CSV table of C-alpha atoms in Angstrom, one decimal:
chain,number,residue,atom,x,y,z
A,1,MET,CA,25.8,-23.2,51.7
A,2,GLU,CA,24.6,-20.2,49.7
A,3,GLU,CA,26.4,-20.1,46.3
A,4,GLU,CA,26.3,-17.0,44.2
A,5,GLU,CA,24.6,-18.2,41.1
A,6,SER,CA,21.5,-17.5,39.0
A,7,VAL,CA,19.0,-20.3,39.3
A,8,GLY,CA,15.9,-19.1,37.5
A,9,CYS,CA,12.6,-19.7,39.3
A,10,GLY,CA,12.3,-21.2,42.8
A,11,ARG,CA,11.1,-24.8,42.5
A,12,PRO,CA,10.7,-27.9,44.6
A,13,THR,CA,13.0,-30.7,43.6
A,14,GLY,CA,10.0,-33.1,43.9
A,15,SER,CA,11.8,-35.0,46.7
A,16,VAL,CA,12.4,-34.5,50.4
A,17,VAL,CA,15.7,-33.4,51.8
A,18,GLY,CA,18.4,-36.1,51.9
A,19,GLU,CA,16.8,-38.1,49.1
A,20,PRO,CA,17.7,-38.1,45.4
A,21,SER,CA,15.1,-36.0,43.5
A,22,GLY,CA,12.2,-38.1,42.3
A,23,GLY,CA,12.6,-39.3,38.7
A,24,GLY,CA,13.4,-36.3,36.5
A,25,SER,CA,16.6,-34.3,36.3
A,26,GLU,CA,17.1,-31.7,38.9
A,27,GLU,CA,17.9,-29.1,36.3
A,28,LYS,CA,14.5,-29.3,34.7
A,29,PRO,CA,11.6,-27.4,36.1
A,30,LEU,CA,8.8,-29.6,37.2
A,31,ILE,CA,5.8,-28.8,35.1
A,32,ALA,CA,2.5,-30.5,35.9
A,33,LYS,CA,4.1,-33.9,36.1
A,34,GLU,CA,1.8,-36.8,37.0
A,35,VAL,CA,4.2,-37.8,39.8
A,36,PRO,CA,2.6,-36.4,42.9
A,37,MET,CA,4.8,-33.8,44.6
A,38,THR,CA,5.8,-34.6,48.1
A,39,GLU,CA,3.7,-32.8,50.7
A,40,VAL,CA,4.7,-31.5,54.0
A,41,LYS,CA,3.6,-33.1,57.3
A,42,VAL,CA,5.0,-33.0,60.8
A,43,GLY,CA,7.2,-36.0,61.5
A,44,GLY,CA,7.9,-36.3,57.8
A,45,LYS,CA,10.9,-35.1,55.8
A,46,ALA,CA,10.8,-31.6,54.5
A,47,PRO,CA,10.1,-31.2,50.8
A,48,ASP,CA,13.4,-30.1,49.2
A,49,PHE,CA,13.6,-27.0,47.0
A,50,VAL,CA,16.1,-24.9,45.1
A,51,ALA,CA,15.5,-21.2,44.7
A,52,PRO,CA,17.2,-17.9,44.1
A,53,ALA,CA,17.7,-15.7,47.1
A,54,TYR,CA,19.1,-12.4,48.3
A,55,TYR,CA,21.6,-12.7,51.0
A,56,ARG,CA,23.7,-9.9,52.5
A,57,GLY,CA,24.2,-7.9,49.3
A,58,LYS,CA,24.5,-10.9,47.0
A,59,PHE,CA,22.2,-13.0,44.8
A,60,VAL,CA,22.6,-16.7,45.8
A,61,LYS,CA,21.1,-20.1,45.2
A,62,VAL,CA,19.6,-21.8,48.2
A,63,LYS,CA,18.9,-25.5,48.4
A,64,LEU,CA,17.2,-26.7,51.5
A,65,SER,CA,19.0,-30.1,51.6
A,66,ASP,CA,22.3,-28.2,51.9
A,67,TYR,CA,21.1,-27.4,55.4
A,68,LEU,CA,21.0,-31.0,56.5
A,69,GLY,CA,22.7,-31.3,59.9
A,70,LYS,CA,21.4,-28.0,61.1
A,71,TRP,CA,18.1,-26.8,62.5
A,72,VAL,CA,16.2,-24.6,60.1
A,73,LEU,CA,13.5,-22.1,60.7
A,74,LEU,CA,11.7,-21.7,57.4
A,75,CYS,CA,9.3,-18.7,57.3
A,76,PHE,CA,6.9,-17.9,54.5
A,77,TYR,CA,5.2,-14.5,54.4
A,78,PRO,CA,2.8,-12.8,52.0
A,79,GLY,CA,5.1,-10.2,50.6
A,80,ASP,CA,7.8,-7.6,50.8
A,81,PHE,CA,6.7,-4.1,51.9
A,82,THR,CA,3.7,-5.4,53.7
A,83,PHE,CA,3.1,-4.4,57.3
A,84,VAL,CA,2.7,-7.2,59.7
B,1,MET,CA,10.4,-10.8,59.1
B,2,SER,CA,12.3,-8.0,60.8
B,3,ALA,CA,11.1,-9.5,64.1
B,4,VAL,CA,13.0,-12.7,63.4
B,5,ALA,CA,16.0,-10.7,62.2
B,6,ASP,CA,15.9,-8.8,65.5
B,7,ARG,CA,16.3,-12.1,67.4
B,8,TYR,CA,18.7,-13.6,64.9
B,9,ALA,CA,21.6,-13.8,67.5
B,10,GLU,CA,19.4,-16.1,69.6
B,11,PHE,CA,18.6,-18.3,66.6
B,12,GLN,CA,22.4,-18.5,65.9
B,13,ASP,CA,23.1,-19.4,69.5
B,14,LEU,CA,20.6,-22.3,69.2
B,15,GLY,CA,22.3,-23.4,66.0
B,16,VAL,CA,19.3,-22.5,63.8
B,17,GLU,CA,19.6,-21.3,60.3
B,18,VAL,CA,16.8,-19.0,59.1
B,19,LEU,CA,15.3,-18.8,55.6
B,20,SER,CA,12.5,-16.4,54.7
B,21,VAL,CA,10.4,-17.1,51.6
B,22,SER,CA,7.9,-15.0,49.6
B,23,VAL,CA,6.8,-14.8,46.0
B,24,ASP,CA,8.8,-11.5,45.6
B,25,SER,CA,11.9,-11.7,43.4
B,26,GLN,CA,15.3,-11.6,44.9
B,27,PHE,CA,15.7,-8.2,43.4
B,28,VAL,CA,12.6,-6.9,45.3
B,29,HIS,CA,14.0,-8.5,48.5
B,30,LYS,CA,17.2,-6.5,47.9
B,31,ILE,CA,15.4,-3.2,47.7
B,32,TRP,CA,13.1,-4.0,50.6
B,33,ASP,CA,16.2,-4.8,52.7
B,34,GLU,CA,18.1,-1.8,51.6
B,35,GLU,CA,15.2,0.7,51.8
B,36,GLU,CA,13.3,-0.4,54.8
B,37,LEU,CA,14.4,-3.4,56.8
B,38,SER,CA,18.0,-2.2,57.2
B,39,LYS,CA,16.5,0.8,59.0
B,40,MET,CA,14.7,-1.4,61.5
B,41,VAL,CA,17.4,-4.0,61.9
B,42,ASP,CA,21.1,-3.0,62.2
B,43,GLY,CA,23.0,-4.3,59.1
B,44,GLY,CA,19.8,-5.5,57.4
B,45,ILE,CA,18.3,-9.0,57.1
B,46,PRO,CA,21.1,-11.4,58.2
B,47,TYR,CA,19.7,-14.6,56.5
B,48,PRO,CA,18.8,-15.6,52.9
B,49,MET,CA,15.6,-14.1,51.6
B,50,VAL,CA,14.3,-16.7,49.2
B,51,SER,CA,12.3,-16.0,46.1
B,52,ASP,CA,9.4,-18.3,45.3
B,53,GLY,CA,8.2,-16.5,42.2
B,54,ALA,CA,5.7,-19.0,41.0
B,55,GLY,CA,4.6,-20.1,44.4
B,56,ASN,CA,5.8,-23.6,43.7
B,57,ILE,CA,7.6,-24.0,47.0
B,58,GLY,CA,4.6,-22.6,48.9
B,59,LYS,CA,2.4,-25.2,47.2
B,60,VAL,CA,4.4,-28.2,48.4
B,61,TYR,CA,4.4,-26.6,51.9
B,62,GLY,CA,0.7,-26.0,51.8
B,63,VAL,CA,0.9,-22.3,52.3
B,64,TYR,CA,0.3,-21.0,48.7
B,65,ASP,CA,-2.9,-19.0,48.4
B,66,GLU,CA,-4.1,-19.3,44.8
B,67,ALA,CA,-6.6,-16.4,45.1
B,68,GLY,CA,-4.1,-13.9,46.4
B,69,GLY,CA,-1.1,-15.3,44.5
B,70,VAL,CA,1.0,-15.2,47.7
B,71,ASP,CA,2.5,-17.5,50.3
B,72,LEU,CA,0.6,-17.3,53.5
B,73,ARG,CA,2.4,-16.8,56.8
B,74,GLY,CA,3.8,-20.3,57.5
B,75,ARG,CA,6.5,-21.2,59.9
B,76,PHE,CA,8.3,-24.6,59.8
B,77,ILE,CA,10.8,-26.0,62.2
B,78,ILE,CA,13.1,-28.5,60.5
B,79,ASP,CA,15.5,-30.6,62.5
B,80,PRO,CA,19.1,-31.6,61.5
B,81,ASP,CA,17.7,-34.8,59.9
B,82,GLY,CA,15.5,-32.8,57.6
B,83,VAL,CA,12.3,-33.8,59.5
B,84,VAL,CA,9.6,-31.2,59.9
B,85,GLN,CA,9.0,-31.0,63.7
B,86,ALA,CA,6.5,-28.2,63.7
B,87,MET,CA,4.4,-26.0,61.5
B,88,GLU,CA,2.2,-23.0,62.0
B,89,VAL,CA,0.2,-21.3,59.3
B,90,LEU,CA,-1.7,-18.0,59.7
B,91,THR,CA,-3.7,-15.9,57.3
B,92,PRO,CA,-2.0,-12.6,56.4
B,93,ALA,CA,-3.5,-10.1,58.9
B,94,VAL,CA,-2.1,-11.7,62.0
B,95,GLY,CA,1.6,-11.7,62.7
B,96,ARG,CA,3.6,-14.4,64.4
B,97,LYS,CA,5.3,-14.3,67.8
B,98,VAL,CA,9.0,-15.1,67.5
B,99,GLU,CA,9.2,-16.0,71.1
B,100,GLU,CA,7.0,-19.1,70.5
B,101,ALA,CA,9.2,-20.3,67.7
B,102,ILE,CA,12.2,-20.0,70.0
B,103,ARG,CA,10.3,-21.9,72.8
B,104,GLN,CA,9.4,-24.7,70.4
B,105,ILE,CA,12.9,-25.0,69.0
B,106,LYS,CA,14.3,-25.2,72.6
B,107,ALA,CA,11.7,-27.9,73.4
B,108,PHE,CA,12.5,-29.9,70.3
B,109,GLN,CA,16.2,-29.6,70.9
B,110,LEU,CA,15.8,-30.9,74.4
B,111,VAL,CA,13.7,-33.9,73.3
B,112,ARG,CA,16.3,-34.6,70.6
B,113,LYS,CA,19.2,-34.3,73.1
B,114,THR,CA,17.5,-36.8,75.5
B,115,LYS,CA,16.7,-39.1,72.5
B,116,GLY,CA,13.0,-38.9,73.4
B,117,ALA,CA,13.5,-39.9,77.0
B,118,GLU,CA,12.1,-36.5,78.0
B,119,ALA,CA,9.1,-34.7,76.7
B,120,THR,CA,7.9,-31.2,77.4
B,121,PRO,CA,4.4,-30.8,78.8
B,122,SER,CA,1.8,-28.2,77.8
B,123,GLY,CA,3.0,-24.7,78.5
B,124,TRP,CA,6.6,-25.8,79.1
B,125,GLU,CA,9.1,-23.0,79.2
B,126,PRO,CA,12.9,-23.5,78.9
B,127,GLY,CA,14.2,-24.6,82.3
B,128,GLY,CA,10.8,-26.0,83.3
B,129,THR,CA,10.0,-29.5,84.4
B,130,THR,CA,10.0,-32.1,81.7
B,131,LEU,CA,8.3,-35.4,81.7
B,132,LYS,CA,10.4,-38.6,81.8
B,133,VAL,CA,8.8,-40.8,79.3
B,134,GLY,CA,8.3,-44.4,80.2
B,135,PRO,CA,6.0,-46.9,81.8
B,136,GLY,CA,6.6,-45.3,85.2
B,137,LEU,CA,4.9,-42.1,84.0
B,138,VAL,CA,1.6,-43.8,83.0
B,139,GLY,CA,-1.2,-42.6,85.2
B,140,LYS,CA,1.3,-40.6,87.2
B,141,VAL,CA,1.6,-37.3,85.2
B,142,TRP,CA,-0.5,-35.7,88.0
B,143,LYS,CA,2.4,-36.1,90.4
B,144,VAL,CA,4.8,-34.2,88.3
B,145,TRP,CA,2.7,-31.7,86.3
B,146,LYS,CA,-0.4,-29.6,86.8
B,147,PRO,CA,-2.0,-27.2,84.4
């Protein structure tokens, strides 16, 4: 699920989980493409992304769609070393 | 995020994988975990701490704050089909309550298990009365549930 690999910058794949990424190659960062990015809404598929992560002492690559079949709690927060 | 880590065993018991995301690099995550979080939570943060350096992930999830250059506090519950079942977004100064996330996950899991035959009313707590969805319930909610 979490492979040890460098992945550059975190980025949405432009697709939702379980669907092939929209149009362009997954390996290319999506830069201001005219294709509208998928947006999140309840009842809809989660926008997929691939990003670098720190996990138990290792640097890994995380891809949301690898978690299909499991419940996921996805938590955004403003920053490390903040207080709340 | 340490509050979530503190309840991690409960999330595991519920079959829930946790991912945290901020604009900090994975290297900063490492140092934060080693220097601070591991002193609050035994063994440190037990789930992947994702880096969203350019805020691109936050943008598609509607939580990226352009002015501050950060991802706001946003919490998404995603089911095994990849469907977003719940979201909650707060401005930075107010923290979340992990208990509420756990309550909602239990409710969504119950609804899923019953294939939508049961729903959880306002204020539902695990073990509480559920609503049996169907024509028989129309106009009769008062019989089975009160605020």
